[in-house]
Short mmCIF file of C-alpha atoms in Angstrom, two decimals:
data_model
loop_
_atom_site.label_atom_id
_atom_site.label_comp_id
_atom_site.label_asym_id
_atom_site.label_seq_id
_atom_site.Cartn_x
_atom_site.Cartn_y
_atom_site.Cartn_z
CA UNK A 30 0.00 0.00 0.00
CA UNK A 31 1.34 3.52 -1.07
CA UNK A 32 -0.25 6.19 0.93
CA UNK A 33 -0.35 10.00 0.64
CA UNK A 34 -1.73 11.99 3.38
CA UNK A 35 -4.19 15.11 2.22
CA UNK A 36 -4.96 18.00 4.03
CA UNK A 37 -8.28 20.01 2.74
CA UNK A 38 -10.47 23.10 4.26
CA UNK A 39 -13.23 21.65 1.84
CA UNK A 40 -13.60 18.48 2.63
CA UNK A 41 -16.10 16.30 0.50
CA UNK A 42 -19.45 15.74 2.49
CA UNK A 43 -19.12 12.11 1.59
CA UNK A 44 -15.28 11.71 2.91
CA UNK A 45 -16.47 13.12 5.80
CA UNK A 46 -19.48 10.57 6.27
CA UNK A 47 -16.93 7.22 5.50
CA UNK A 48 -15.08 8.47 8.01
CA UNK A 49 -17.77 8.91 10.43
CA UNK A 50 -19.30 5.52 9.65
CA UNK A 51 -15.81 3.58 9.55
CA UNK A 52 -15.21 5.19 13.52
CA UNK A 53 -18.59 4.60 14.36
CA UNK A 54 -18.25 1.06 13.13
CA UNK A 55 -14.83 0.69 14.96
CA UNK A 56 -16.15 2.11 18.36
CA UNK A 57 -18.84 -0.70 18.02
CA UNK A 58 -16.90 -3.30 17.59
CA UNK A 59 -14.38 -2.10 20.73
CA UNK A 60 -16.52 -0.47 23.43
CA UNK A 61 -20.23 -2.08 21.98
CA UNK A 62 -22.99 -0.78 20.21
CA UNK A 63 -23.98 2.94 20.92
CA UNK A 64 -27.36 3.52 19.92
CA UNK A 65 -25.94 7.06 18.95
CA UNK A 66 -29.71 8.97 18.31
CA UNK A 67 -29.71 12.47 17.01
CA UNK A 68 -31.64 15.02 19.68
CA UNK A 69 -32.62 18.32 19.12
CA UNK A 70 -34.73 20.95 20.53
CA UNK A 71 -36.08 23.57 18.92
CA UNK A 72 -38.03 26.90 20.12
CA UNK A 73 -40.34 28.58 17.74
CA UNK A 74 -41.97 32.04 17.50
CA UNK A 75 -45.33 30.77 17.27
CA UNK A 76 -46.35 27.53 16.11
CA UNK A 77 -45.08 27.97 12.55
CA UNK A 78 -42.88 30.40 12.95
CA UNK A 79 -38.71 30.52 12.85
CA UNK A 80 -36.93 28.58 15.14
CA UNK A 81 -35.53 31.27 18.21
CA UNK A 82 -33.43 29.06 20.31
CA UNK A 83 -32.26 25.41 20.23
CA UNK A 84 -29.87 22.46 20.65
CA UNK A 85 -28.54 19.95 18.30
CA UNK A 86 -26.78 16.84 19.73
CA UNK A 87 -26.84 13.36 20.31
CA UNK A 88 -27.11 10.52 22.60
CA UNK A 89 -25.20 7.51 22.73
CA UNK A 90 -23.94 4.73 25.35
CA UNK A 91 -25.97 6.00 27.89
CA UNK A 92 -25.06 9.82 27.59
CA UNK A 93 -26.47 12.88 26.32
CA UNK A 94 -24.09 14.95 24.21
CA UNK A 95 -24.88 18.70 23.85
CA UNK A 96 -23.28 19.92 20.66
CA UNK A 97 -24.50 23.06 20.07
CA UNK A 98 -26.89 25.13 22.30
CA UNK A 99 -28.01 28.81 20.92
CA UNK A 100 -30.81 31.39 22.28
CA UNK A 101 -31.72 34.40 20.20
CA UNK A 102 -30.98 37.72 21.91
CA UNK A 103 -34.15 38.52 22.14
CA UNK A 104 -34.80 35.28 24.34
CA UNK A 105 -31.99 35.76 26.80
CA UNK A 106 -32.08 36.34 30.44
CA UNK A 107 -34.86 34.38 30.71
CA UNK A 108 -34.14 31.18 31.25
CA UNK A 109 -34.24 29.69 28.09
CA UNK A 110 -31.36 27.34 28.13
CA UNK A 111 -32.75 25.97 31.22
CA UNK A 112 -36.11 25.24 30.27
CA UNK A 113 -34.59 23.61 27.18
CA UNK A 114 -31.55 21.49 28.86
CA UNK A 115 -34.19 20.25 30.91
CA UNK A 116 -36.87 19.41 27.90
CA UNK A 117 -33.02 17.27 26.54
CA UNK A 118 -32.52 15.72 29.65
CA UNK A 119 -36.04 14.04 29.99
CA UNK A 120 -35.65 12.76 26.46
CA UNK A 121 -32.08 11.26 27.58
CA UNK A 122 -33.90 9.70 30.25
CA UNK A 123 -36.55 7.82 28.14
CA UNK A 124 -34.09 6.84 26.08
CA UNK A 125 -31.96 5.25 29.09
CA UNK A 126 -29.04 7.93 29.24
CA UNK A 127 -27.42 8.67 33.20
CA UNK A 128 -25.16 11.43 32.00
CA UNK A 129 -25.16 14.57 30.15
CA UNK A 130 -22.26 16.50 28.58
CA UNK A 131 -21.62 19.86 27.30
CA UNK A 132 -19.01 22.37 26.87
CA UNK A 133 -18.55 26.21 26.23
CA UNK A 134 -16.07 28.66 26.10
CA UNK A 135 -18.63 31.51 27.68
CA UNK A 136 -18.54 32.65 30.92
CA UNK A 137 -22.19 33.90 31.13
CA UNK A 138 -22.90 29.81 29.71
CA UNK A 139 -20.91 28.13 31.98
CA UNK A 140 -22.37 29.95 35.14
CA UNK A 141 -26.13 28.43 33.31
CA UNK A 142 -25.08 25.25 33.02
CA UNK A 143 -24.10 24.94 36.60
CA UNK A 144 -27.06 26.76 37.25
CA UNK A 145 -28.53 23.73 35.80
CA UNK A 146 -26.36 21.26 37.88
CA UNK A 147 -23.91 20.66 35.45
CA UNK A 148 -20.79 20.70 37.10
CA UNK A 149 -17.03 21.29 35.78
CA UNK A 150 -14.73 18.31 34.93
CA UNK A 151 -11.73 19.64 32.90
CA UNK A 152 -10.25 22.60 31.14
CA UNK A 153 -8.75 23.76 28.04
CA UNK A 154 -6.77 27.50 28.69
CA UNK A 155 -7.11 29.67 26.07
CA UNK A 156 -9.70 27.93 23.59
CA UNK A 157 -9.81 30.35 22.44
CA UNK A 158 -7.15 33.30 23.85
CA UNK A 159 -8.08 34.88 26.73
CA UNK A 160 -10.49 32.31 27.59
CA UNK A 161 -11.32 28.84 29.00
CA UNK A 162 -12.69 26.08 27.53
CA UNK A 163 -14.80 24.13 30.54
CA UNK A 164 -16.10 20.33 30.03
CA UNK A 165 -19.52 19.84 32.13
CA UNK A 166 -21.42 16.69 33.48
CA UNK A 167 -24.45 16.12 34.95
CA UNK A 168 -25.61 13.04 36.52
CA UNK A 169 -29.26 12.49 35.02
CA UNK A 170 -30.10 9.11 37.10
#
């Protein structure tokens, strides 16, 4: 086998996905299946209206994964994130999960995650400069 390593900004959607699917399959095989589930939750203006604050993530071998967790200005102050970390943790719960994880680089997020119970396992200095990266858990069981 010859190979030749590539780097790329644009990577091909479907590189992307065999690489996904080849880890995913690996990860099986090593730790056991995941039962990795997308889970979002979305906040509308209105019943038909555009989406206002969310979260996109997973869940998988008993865990939920926040990826990404966003609240319009307009919407903030108010408790939002709470109300919806709690509408992702029930779901985790049906779907058998005992621990949540999430991580920011925001000060004003990290003090409402622990707000929320979530509390601080590890820390990556300046990601990015000038500020901390903090790794949460929560015990959902």
């Amino acid at each position: 086998m010859t190979v030749e390593i590539e780097t790329t900004e644009a990577p091909d959607a479907a590189d992307l996905a065999l690489i996904g699917q080849r880890l995913s399959e690996f990860n099986d095989a090593d730790a056991g299946p995941s039962d990795r589930r997308a889970l979002a939750v979305l906040v509308r203006d209105g019943a038909d209206g555009p989406i206002v604050a969310g979260i996109s993530g997973y869940t998988a071998w008993g865990w939920l994964y926040v990826q990404w967790l966003w609240v319009d200005a307009s919407l903030r102050g108010q408790g939002m994130a709470g109300r919806m970390l709690d509408a992702a943790e029930d779901d985790a719960r049906r779907r058998g999960c005992h621990g949540a994880l999430i991580d920011t680089f925001s000060p004003v997020a990290l003090a409402a995650y622990q707000r929320q119970g979530y509390r601080v396992f590890g820390e990556l200095p300046d990601f990015p400069a000038g500020r901390t990266r903090s790794f949460l858990q929560k015990r959902l069981g």
